[in-house]
Coordinates of C-alpha atoms and ligand atoms in Angstrom, one line a residue:
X1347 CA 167.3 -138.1 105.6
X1348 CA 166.2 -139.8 102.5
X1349 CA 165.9 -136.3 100.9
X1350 CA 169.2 -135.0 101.9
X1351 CA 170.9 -138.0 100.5
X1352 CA 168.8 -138.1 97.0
X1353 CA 169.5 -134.1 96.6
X1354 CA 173.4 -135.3 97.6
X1355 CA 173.1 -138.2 94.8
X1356 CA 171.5 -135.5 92.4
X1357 CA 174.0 -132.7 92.9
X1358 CA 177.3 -135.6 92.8
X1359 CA 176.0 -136.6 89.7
X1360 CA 175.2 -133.4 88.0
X1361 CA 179.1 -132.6 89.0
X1362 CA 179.8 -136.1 87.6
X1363 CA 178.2 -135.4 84.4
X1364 CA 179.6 -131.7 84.1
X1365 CA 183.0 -133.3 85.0
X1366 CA 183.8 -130.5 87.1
X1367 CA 185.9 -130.9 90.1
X1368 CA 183.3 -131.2 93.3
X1369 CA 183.3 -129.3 95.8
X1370 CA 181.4 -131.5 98.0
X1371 CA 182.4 -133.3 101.1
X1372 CA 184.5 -137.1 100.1
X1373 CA 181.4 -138.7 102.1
X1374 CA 178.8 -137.3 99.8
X1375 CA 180.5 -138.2 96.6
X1376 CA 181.2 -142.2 98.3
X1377 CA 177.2 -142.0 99.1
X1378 CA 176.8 -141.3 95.0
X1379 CA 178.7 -143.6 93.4
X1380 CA 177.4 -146.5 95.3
X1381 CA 173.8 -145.1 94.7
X1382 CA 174.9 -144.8 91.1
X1383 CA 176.4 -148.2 90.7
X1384 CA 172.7 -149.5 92.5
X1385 CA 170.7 -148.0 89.9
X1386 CA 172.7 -149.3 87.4
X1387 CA 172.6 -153.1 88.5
X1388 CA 168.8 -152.3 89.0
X1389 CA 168.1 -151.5 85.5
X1390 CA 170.3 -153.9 84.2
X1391 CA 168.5 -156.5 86.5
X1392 CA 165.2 -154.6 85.1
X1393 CA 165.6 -154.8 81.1
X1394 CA 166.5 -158.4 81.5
X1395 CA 163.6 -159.5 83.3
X1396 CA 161.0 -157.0 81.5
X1397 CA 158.7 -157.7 78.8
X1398 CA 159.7 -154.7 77.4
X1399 CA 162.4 -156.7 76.1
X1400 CA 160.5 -159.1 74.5
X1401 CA 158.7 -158.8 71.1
X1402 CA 155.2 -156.8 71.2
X1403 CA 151.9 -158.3 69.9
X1404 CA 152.0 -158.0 66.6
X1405 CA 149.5 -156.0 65.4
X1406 CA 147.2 -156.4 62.7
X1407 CA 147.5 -157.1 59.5
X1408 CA 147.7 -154.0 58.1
X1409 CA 145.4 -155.2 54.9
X1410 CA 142.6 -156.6 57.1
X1411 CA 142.7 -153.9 59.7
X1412 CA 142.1 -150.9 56.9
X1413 CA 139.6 -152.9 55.2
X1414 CA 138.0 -153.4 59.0
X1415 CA 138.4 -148.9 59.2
X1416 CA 136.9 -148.6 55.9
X1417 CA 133.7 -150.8 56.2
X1418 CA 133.0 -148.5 59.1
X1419 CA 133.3 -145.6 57.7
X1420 CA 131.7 -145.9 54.1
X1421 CA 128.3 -148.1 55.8
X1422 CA 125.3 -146.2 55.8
X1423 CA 126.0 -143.0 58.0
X1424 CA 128.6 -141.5 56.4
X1425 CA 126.0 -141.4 53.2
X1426 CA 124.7 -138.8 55.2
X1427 CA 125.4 -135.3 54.8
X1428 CA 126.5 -133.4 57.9
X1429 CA 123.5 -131.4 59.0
X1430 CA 124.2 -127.7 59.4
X1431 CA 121.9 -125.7 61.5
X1432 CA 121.5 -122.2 60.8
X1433 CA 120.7 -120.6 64.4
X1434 CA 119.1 -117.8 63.3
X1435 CA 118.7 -115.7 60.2
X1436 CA 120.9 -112.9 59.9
X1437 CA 118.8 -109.6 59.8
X1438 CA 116.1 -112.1 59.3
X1439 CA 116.7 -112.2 55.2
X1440 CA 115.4 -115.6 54.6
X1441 CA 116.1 -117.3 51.0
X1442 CA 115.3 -120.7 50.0
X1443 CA 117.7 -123.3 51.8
X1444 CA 117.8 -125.3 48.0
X1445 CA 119.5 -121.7 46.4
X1446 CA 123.0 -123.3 47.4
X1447 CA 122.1 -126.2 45.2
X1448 CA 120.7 -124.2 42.3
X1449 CA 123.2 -120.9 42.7
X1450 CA 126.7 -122.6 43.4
X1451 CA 125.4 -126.0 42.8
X1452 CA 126.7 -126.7 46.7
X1453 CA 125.1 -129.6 48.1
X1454 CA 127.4 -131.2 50.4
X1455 CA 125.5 -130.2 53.4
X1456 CA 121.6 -130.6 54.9
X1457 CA 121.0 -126.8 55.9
X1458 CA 118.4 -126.6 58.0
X1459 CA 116.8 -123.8 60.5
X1460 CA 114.8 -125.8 62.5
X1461 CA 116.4 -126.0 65.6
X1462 CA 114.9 -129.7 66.7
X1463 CA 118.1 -130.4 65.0
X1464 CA 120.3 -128.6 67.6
X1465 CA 121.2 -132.2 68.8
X1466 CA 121.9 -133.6 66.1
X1467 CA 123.8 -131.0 64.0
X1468 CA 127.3 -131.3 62.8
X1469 CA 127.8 -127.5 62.9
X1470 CA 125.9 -124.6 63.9
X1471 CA 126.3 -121.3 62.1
X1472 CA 125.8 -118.7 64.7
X1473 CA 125.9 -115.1 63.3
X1474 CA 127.6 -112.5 65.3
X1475 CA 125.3 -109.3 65.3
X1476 CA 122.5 -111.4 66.4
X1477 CA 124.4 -112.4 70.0
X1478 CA 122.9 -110.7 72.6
X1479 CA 125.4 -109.0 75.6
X1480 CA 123.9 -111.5 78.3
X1481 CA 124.7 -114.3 75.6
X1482 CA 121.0 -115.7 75.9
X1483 CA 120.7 -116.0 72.5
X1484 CA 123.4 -118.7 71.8
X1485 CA 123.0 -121.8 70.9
X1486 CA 121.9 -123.9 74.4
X1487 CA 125.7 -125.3 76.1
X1488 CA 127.2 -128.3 76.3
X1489 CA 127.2 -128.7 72.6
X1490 CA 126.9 -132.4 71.4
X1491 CA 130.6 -133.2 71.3
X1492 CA 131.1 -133.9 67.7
X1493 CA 129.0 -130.5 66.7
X1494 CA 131.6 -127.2 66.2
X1495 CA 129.8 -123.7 66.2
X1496 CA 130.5 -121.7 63.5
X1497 CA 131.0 -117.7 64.2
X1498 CA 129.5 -115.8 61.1
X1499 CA 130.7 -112.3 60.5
X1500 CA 131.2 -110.7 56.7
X1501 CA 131.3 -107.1 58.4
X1502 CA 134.6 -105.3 58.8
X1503 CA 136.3 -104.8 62.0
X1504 CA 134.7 -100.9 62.1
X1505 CA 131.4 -102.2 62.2
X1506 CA 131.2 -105.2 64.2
X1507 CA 130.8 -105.0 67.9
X1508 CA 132.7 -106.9 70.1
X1509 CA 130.3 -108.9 72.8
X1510 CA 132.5 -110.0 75.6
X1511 CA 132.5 -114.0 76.5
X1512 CA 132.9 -114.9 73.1
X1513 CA 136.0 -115.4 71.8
X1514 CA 136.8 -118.7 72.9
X1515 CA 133.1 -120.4 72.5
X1516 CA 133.9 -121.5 68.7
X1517 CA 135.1 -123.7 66.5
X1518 CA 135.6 -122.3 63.3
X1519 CA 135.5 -118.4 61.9
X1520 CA 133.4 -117.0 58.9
X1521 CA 134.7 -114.1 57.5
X1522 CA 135.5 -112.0 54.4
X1523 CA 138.9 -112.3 55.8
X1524 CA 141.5 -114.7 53.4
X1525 CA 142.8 -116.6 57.2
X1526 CA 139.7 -117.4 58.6
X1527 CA 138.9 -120.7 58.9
X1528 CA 136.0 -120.3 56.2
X1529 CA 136.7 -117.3 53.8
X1530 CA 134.0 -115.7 51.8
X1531 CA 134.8 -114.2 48.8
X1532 CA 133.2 -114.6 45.1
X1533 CA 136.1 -115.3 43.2
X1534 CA 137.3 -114.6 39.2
X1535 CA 138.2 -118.3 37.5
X1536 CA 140.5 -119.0 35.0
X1537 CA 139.4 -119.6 31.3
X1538 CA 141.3 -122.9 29.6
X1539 CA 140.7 -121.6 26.5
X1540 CA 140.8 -118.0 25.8
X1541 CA 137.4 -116.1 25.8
X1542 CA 137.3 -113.7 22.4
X1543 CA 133.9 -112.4 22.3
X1544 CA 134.2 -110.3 25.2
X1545 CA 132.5 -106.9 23.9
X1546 CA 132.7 -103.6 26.1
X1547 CA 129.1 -102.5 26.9
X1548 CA 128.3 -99.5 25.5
X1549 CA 128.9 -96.4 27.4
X1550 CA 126.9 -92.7 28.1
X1551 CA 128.6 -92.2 31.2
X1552 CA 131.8 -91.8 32.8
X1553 CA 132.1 -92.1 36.2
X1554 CA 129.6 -93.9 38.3
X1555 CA 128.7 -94.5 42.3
X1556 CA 125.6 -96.0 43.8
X1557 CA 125.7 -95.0 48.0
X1558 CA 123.2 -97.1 49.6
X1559 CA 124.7 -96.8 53.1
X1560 CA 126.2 -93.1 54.2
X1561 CA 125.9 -93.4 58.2
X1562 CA 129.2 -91.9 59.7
X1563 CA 129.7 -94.2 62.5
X1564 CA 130.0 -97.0 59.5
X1565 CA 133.8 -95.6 58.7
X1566 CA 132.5 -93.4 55.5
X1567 CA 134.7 -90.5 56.1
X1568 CA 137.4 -91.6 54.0
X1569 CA 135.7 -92.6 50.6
X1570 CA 133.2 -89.1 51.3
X1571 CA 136.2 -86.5 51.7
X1572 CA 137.9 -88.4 48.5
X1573 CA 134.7 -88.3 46.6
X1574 CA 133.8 -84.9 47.8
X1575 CA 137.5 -83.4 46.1
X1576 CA 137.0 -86.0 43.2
X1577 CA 133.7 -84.3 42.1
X1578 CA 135.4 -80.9 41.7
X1579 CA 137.5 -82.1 38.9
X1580 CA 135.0 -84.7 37.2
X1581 CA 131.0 -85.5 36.5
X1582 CA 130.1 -88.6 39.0
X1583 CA 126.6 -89.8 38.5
X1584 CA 125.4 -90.5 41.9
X1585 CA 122.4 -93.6 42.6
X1586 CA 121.6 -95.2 45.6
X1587 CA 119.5 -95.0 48.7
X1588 CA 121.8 -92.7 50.3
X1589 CA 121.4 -89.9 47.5
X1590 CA 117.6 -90.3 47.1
X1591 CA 117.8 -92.0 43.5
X1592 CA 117.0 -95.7 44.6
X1593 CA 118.2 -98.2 42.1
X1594 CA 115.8 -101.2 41.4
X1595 CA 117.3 -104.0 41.8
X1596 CA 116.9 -105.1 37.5
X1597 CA 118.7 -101.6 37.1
X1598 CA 122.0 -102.0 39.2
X1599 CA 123.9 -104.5 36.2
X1600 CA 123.0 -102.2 33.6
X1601 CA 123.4 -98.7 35.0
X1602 CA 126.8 -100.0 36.2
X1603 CA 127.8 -101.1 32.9
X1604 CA 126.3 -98.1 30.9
X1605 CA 129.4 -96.1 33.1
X1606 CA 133.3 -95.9 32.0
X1607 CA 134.5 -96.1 35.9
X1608 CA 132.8 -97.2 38.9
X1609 CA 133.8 -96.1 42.3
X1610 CA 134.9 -99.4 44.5
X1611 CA 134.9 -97.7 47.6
X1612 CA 134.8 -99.4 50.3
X1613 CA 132.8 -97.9 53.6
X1614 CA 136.4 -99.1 56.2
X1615 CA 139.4 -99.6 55.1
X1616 CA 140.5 -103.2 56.1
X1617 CA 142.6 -106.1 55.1
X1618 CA 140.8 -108.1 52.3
X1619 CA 138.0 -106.4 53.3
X1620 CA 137.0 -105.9 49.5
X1621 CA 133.6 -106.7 48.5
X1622 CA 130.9 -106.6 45.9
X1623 CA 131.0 -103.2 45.5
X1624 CA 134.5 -104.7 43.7
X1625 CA 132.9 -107.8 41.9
X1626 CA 129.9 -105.5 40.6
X1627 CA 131.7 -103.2 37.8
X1628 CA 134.2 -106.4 37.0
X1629 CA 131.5 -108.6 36.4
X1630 CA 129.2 -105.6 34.8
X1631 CA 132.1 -105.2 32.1
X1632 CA 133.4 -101.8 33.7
X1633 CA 136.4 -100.3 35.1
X1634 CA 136.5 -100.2 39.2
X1635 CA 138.4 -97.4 40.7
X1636 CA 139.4 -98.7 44.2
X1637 CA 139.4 -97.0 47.8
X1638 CA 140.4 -99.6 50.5
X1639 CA 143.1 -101.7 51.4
X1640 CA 146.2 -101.4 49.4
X1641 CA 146.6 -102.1 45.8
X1642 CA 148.7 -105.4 46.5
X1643 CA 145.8 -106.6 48.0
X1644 CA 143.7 -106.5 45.6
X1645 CA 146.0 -107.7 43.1
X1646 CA 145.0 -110.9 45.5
X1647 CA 141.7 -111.0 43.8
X1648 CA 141.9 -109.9 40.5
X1649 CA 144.9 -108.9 37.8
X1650 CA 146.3 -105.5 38.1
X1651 CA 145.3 -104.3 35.3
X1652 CA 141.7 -104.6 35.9
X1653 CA 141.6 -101.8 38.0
X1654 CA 142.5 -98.0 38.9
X1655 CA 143.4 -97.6 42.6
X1656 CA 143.2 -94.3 44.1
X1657 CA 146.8 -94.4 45.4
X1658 CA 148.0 -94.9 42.4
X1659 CA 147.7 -91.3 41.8
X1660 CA 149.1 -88.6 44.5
X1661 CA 145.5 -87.1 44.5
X1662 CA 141.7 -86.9 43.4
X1663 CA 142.5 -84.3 41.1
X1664 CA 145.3 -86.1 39.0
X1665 CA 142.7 -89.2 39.2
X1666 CA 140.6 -86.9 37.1
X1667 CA 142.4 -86.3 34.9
X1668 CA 143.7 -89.3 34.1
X1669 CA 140.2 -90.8 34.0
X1670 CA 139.4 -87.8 31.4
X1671 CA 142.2 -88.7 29.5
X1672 CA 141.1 -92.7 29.2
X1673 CA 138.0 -91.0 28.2
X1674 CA 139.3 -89.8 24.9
X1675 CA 141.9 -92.7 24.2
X1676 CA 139.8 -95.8 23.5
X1677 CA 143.1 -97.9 22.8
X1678 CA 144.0 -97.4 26.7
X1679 CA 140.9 -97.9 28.4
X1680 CA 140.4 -101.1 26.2
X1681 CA 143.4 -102.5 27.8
X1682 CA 141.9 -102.5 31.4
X1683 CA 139.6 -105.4 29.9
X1684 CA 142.7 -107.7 28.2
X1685 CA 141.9 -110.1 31.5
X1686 CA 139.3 -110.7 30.4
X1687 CA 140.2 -113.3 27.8
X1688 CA 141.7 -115.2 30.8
X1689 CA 139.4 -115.1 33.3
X1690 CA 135.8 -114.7 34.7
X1691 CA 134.0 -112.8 36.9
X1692 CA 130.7 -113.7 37.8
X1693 CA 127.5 -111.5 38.9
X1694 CA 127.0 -111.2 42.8
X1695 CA 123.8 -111.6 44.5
X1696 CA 122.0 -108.6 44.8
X1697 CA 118.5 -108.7 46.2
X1698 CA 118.9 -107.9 50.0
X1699 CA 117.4 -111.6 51.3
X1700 CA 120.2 -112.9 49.7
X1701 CA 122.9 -111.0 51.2
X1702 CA 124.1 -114.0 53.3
X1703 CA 123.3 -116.7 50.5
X1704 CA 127.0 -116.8 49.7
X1705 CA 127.9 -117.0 53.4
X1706 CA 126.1 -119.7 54.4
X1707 CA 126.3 -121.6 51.1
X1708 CA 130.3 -121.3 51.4
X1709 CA 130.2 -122.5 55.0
X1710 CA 127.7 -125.5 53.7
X1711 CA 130.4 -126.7 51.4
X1712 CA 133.0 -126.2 54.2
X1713 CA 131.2 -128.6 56.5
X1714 CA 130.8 -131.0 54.2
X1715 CA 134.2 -131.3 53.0
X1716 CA 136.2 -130.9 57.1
X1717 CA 135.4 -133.4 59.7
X1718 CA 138.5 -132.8 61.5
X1719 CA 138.3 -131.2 65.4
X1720 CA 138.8 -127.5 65.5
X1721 CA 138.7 -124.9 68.1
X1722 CA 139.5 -121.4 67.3
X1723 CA 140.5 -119.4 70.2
X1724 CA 141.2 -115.7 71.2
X1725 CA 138.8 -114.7 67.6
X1726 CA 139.0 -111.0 69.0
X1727 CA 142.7 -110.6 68.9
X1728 CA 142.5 -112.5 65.8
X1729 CA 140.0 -110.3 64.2
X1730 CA 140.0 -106.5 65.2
X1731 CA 144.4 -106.9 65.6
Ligands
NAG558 C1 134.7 -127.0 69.5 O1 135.2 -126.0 70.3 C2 135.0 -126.1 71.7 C3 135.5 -124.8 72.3 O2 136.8 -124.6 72.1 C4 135.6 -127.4 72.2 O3 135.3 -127.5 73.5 C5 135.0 -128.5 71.4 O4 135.6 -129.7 71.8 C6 135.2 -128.4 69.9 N1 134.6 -129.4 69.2 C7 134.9 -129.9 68.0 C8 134.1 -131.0 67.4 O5 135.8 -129.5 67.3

């Protein structure tokens, strides 16, 4: 009964409100308006009587209660820096933790391995090729509740595989990629006052490559067939690992700068997936032609007249030639270094133990800098979409 005659009161007054003629019974409607008028005098009778209407406690002075917020949070603890625990080493290249300090003079953070920590870590950098299927190798769960896992992948969607069970475990993602949560990227800065004394190294060569990797199942087709029908129509000095001519480490600045062009190209072609082999002939003083992602996106990173991008020309054989012609007009080539009055590039890590300096030293500064919570769901979708 008491349901038939609320659902009544409900459907009167919806008719009420709509001001549409009823097409209920003269009983119901009777039934609703005296309900109504009730539940009128009932809140009336309600708001008099309520505290609501009085005053509420006044609250703190605002002064005192910040100054009571800040001595908590500038005491003692929050001298310390947030401990961030590296969970294991990725492909096991270890560096010296204090290389953040003296590379990118980043120091924001106590980086640690030693996993006696776990409990007391702000973060944990967990890196993705190192998960197991069964998920035994993860850090142990629950996580303390201020700690946030950090998922730490620089590969490109082509050669990362997914692990299922993942993608809602962490906090924050590590990437090469410009939206994730901490991007990785060694970036050009901006000179205040113009640099003059840039020089152009001297030259014997004109088109350069170093290969270290040349697997298939890493994405290579692309940049091979392009490099295979570039070669027809122009000398390319091949170094690297995967031609057989390995290039010590001390020999990878110079040989790159003792080259006119140096082939950029990438092993997948992804969204800002462009990498040191990018930074290299920019910061070597030589001119990168590009094969990746398109031009637009690397006018992201660096001006658009610091490089040559393959699609830029409707083949490999027009590339040729107009790398020939830059070859005999010194004028025109010159002008691919005018950034260079206005900005930097710096040398990239290359000894292989320090492939994931810059990674972890980027996400040190991160944690140091963010306290705020953060949960980063679905990271597949996010990642390989
Ligand atoms: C980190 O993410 C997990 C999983 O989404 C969540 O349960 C946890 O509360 C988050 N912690 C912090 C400190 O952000």
């Amino acid at each position: 009964m008491m349901i038939k005659s609320t659902m009544c009161y409900i459907r009167s007054f919806k008719n009420l409100i709509m001001s549409s003629t009823s097409s209920l019974g003269t009983p119901c409607r009777a039934t609703a308006l005296v309900a109504i008028a009730a539940l009128v005098s009932l809140c009336i009778m309600f708001f008099w009587t309520s505290p609501l209407t009085k005053r509420p406690p006044p609250l703190p002075a605002t002064k005192q209660y910040l100054e009571r917020h800040r001595t908590k949070t500038t005491s003692s603890p929050a001298k310390e820096k947030p401990v961030l625990l590296l969970w294991v080493w990725p492909e096991n290249y270890r560096f010296d933790l204090s290389d953040c300090k003296t590379i990118y003079n980043i120091d924001g953070c106590h980086l640690t391995d030693d996993r006696a920590l776990y409990s007391s870590s702000d973060a944990v950098l967990v890196y993705h090729r190192a998960i197991s299927q069964d998920l035994s190798t993860l850090p142990p769960s629950p996580r303390p509740s201020f700690q946030k896992w950090i998922w730490l992948n620089v590969e490109s969607p082509t050669n990362t595989q997914k692990i299922a069970g993942i993608e809602n475990l962490f906090n924050l993602t590590l990437s090469y990629r410009e939206d994730a949560d901490i991007p990785v990227r060694l970036r050009l800065t901006g000179n205040k006052t113009p640099n003059e004394d840039f020089k152009i190294p001297k030259k014997d060569k004109l088109v350069c490559w170093i290969v270290s990797n040349n697997a298939a199942h890493t994405g290579v087709g692309k940049r091979n067939a392009y490099y295979n029908e570039l070669k027809k129509h122009v000398n390319i000095h091949l170094f690297g690992k995967a031609y057989g001519t390995f290039l010590d480490y001390k020999d990878y600045y110079p040989t790159i700068a003792s080259c006119k062009f140096y082939l950029s190209f990438e092993n997948s072609i992804h969204k800002d997936y462009i990498t040191e082999k990018f930074n290299g002939p920019l910061s070597a003083g030589t001119v990168p032609v590009v094969l990746g992602p398109p031009r637009k996106n690397y006018e992201r990173f660096a001006p658009g007249d610091a490089f040559i991008h393959v699609d830029d020309f409707p083949d490999a054989k027009s590339l040729a030639e107009y790398l020939t012609q830059l070859d005999r007009d010194e004028d025109a080539y010159r002008r691919y270094f005018n950034w260079r009055r206005h900005f930097s590039a710096r040398p990239h890590l290359i000894v292989q133990n320090q492939e994931f300096v810059l990674a972890i030293c980027t996400a040190c500064d991160h944690v140091a800098r963010h306290k705020e919570y953060q949960e980063a769901h679905d990271i597949y979708e996010w990642f390989f979409n």
